[in-house]
XYZ file of N, CA, C and O in Angstrom:
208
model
N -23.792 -10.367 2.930
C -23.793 -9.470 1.801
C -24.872 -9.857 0.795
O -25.315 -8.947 0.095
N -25.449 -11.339 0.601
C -26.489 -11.812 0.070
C -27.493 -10.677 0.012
O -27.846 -10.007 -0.958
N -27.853 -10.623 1.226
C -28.963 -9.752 1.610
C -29.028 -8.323 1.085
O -30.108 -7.753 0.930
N -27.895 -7.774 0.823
C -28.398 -6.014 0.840
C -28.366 -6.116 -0.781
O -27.721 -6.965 -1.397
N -29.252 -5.006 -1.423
C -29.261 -4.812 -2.423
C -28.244 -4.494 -3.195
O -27.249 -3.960 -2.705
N -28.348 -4.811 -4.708
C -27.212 -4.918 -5.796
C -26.468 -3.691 -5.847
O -25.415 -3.831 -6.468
N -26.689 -2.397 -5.345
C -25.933 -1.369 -6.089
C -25.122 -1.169 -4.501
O -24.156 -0.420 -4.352
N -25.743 -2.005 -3.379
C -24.889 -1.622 -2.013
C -23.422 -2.967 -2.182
O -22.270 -3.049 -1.756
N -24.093 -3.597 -2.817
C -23.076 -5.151 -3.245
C -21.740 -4.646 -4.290
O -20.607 -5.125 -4.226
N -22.140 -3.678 -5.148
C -21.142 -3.617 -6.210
C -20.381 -2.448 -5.763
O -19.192 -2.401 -6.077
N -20.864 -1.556 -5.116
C -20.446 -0.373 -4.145
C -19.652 -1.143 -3.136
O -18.643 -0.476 -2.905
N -19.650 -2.392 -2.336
C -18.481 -2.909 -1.496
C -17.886 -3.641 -2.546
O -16.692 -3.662 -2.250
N -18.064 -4.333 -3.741
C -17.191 -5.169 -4.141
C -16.171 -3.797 -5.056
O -14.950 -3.898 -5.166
N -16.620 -3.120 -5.378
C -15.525 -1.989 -6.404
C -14.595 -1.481 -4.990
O -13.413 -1.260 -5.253
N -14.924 -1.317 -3.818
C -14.206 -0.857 -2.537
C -13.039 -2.085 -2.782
O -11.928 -1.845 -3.255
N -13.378 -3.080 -2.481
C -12.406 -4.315 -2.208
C -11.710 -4.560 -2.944
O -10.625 -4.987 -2.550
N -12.023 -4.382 -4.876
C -11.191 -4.078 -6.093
C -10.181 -3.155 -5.921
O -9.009 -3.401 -6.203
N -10.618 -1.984 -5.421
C -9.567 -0.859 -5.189
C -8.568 -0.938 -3.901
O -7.401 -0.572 -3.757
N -9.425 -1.515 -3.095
C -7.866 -2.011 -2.315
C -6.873 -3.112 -2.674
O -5.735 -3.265 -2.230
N -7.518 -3.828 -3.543
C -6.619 -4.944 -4.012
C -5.593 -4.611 -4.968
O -4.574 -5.273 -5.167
N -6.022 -3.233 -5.713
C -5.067 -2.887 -6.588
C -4.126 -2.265 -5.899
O -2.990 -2.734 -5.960
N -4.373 -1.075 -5.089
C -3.839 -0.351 -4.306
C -2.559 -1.387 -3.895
O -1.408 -1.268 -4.316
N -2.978 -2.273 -3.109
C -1.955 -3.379 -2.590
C -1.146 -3.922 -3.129
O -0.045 -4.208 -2.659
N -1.623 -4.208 -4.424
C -0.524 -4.460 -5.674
C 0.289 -3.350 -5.870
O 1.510 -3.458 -5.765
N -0.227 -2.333 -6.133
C 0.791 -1.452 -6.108
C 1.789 -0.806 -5.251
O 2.753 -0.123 -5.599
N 1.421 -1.117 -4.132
C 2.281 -0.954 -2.973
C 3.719 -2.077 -3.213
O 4.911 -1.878 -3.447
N 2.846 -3.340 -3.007
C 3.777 -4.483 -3.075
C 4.403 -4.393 -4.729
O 5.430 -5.072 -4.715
N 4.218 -3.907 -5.930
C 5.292 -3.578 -7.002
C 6.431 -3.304 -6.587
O 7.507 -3.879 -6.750
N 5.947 -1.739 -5.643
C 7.166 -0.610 -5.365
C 7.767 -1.165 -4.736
O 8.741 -1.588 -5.359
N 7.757 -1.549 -3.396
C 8.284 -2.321 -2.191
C 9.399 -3.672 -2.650
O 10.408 -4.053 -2.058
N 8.834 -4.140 -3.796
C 9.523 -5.133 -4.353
C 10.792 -4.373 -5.222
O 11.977 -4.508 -4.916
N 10.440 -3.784 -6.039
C 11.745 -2.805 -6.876
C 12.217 -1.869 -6.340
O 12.682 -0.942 -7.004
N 12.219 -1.870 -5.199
C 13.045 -0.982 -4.241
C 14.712 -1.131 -3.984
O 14.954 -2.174 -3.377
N 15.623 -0.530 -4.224
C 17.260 -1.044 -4.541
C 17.384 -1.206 -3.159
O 16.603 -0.896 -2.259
N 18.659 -1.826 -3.121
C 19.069 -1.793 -1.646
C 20.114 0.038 -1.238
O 20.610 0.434 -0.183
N 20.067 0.542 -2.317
C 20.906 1.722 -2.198
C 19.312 2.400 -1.957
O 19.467 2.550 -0.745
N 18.549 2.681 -2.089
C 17.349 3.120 -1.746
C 17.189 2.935 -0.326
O 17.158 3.866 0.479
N 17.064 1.416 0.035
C 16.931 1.033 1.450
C 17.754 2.134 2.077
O 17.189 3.054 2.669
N 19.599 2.049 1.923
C 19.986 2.389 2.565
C 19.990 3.695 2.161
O 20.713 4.277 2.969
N 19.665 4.313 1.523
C 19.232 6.134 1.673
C 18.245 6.509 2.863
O 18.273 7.387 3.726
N 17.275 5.380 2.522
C 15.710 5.901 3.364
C 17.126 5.438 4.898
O 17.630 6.439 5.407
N 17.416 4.606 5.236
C 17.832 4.226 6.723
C 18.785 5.532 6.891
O 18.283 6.285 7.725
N 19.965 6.020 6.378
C 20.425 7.301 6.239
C 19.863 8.419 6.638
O 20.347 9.123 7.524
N 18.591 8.727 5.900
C 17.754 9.951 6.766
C 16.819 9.797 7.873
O 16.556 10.745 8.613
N 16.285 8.588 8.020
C 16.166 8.216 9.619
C 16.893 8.657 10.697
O 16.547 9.390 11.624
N 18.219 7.985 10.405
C 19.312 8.272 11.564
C 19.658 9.626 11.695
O 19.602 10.132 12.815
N 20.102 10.474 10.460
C 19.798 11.950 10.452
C 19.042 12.453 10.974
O 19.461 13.307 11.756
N 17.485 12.268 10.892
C 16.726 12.825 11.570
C 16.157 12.260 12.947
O 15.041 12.714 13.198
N 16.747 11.228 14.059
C 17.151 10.834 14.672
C 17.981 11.676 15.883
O 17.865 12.035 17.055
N 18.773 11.716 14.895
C 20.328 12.591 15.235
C 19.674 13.981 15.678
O 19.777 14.616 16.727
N 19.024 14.202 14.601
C 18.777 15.930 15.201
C 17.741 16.714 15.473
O 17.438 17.899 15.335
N 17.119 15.401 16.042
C 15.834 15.549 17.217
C 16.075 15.432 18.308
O 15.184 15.533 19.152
């Protein structure tokens, strides 16, 4: 990455910023997720499971 010029450098490093946030924000939600949530989302799985 040395090599390529500055605006191709800050153009991958703002890419890699935005996935890092992205990821944080994934891992927020994922973390404050209830377990009555869990078991809603597993609930309509099996429902739709069921009636496929």
């Amino acid at each position: 990455m040395k090599t390529l010029p500055v605006d191709e450098q800050d153009a991958i490093a703002a890419r890699l910023l935005a996935e890092i946030e992205d990821e944080q924000r994934w891992k927020t939600q994922f973390e404050s997720t209830t377990d009555a949530q869990w078991d809603g989302l597993a609930d309509m799985v099996r429902q739709e499971i069921a009636t496929s």
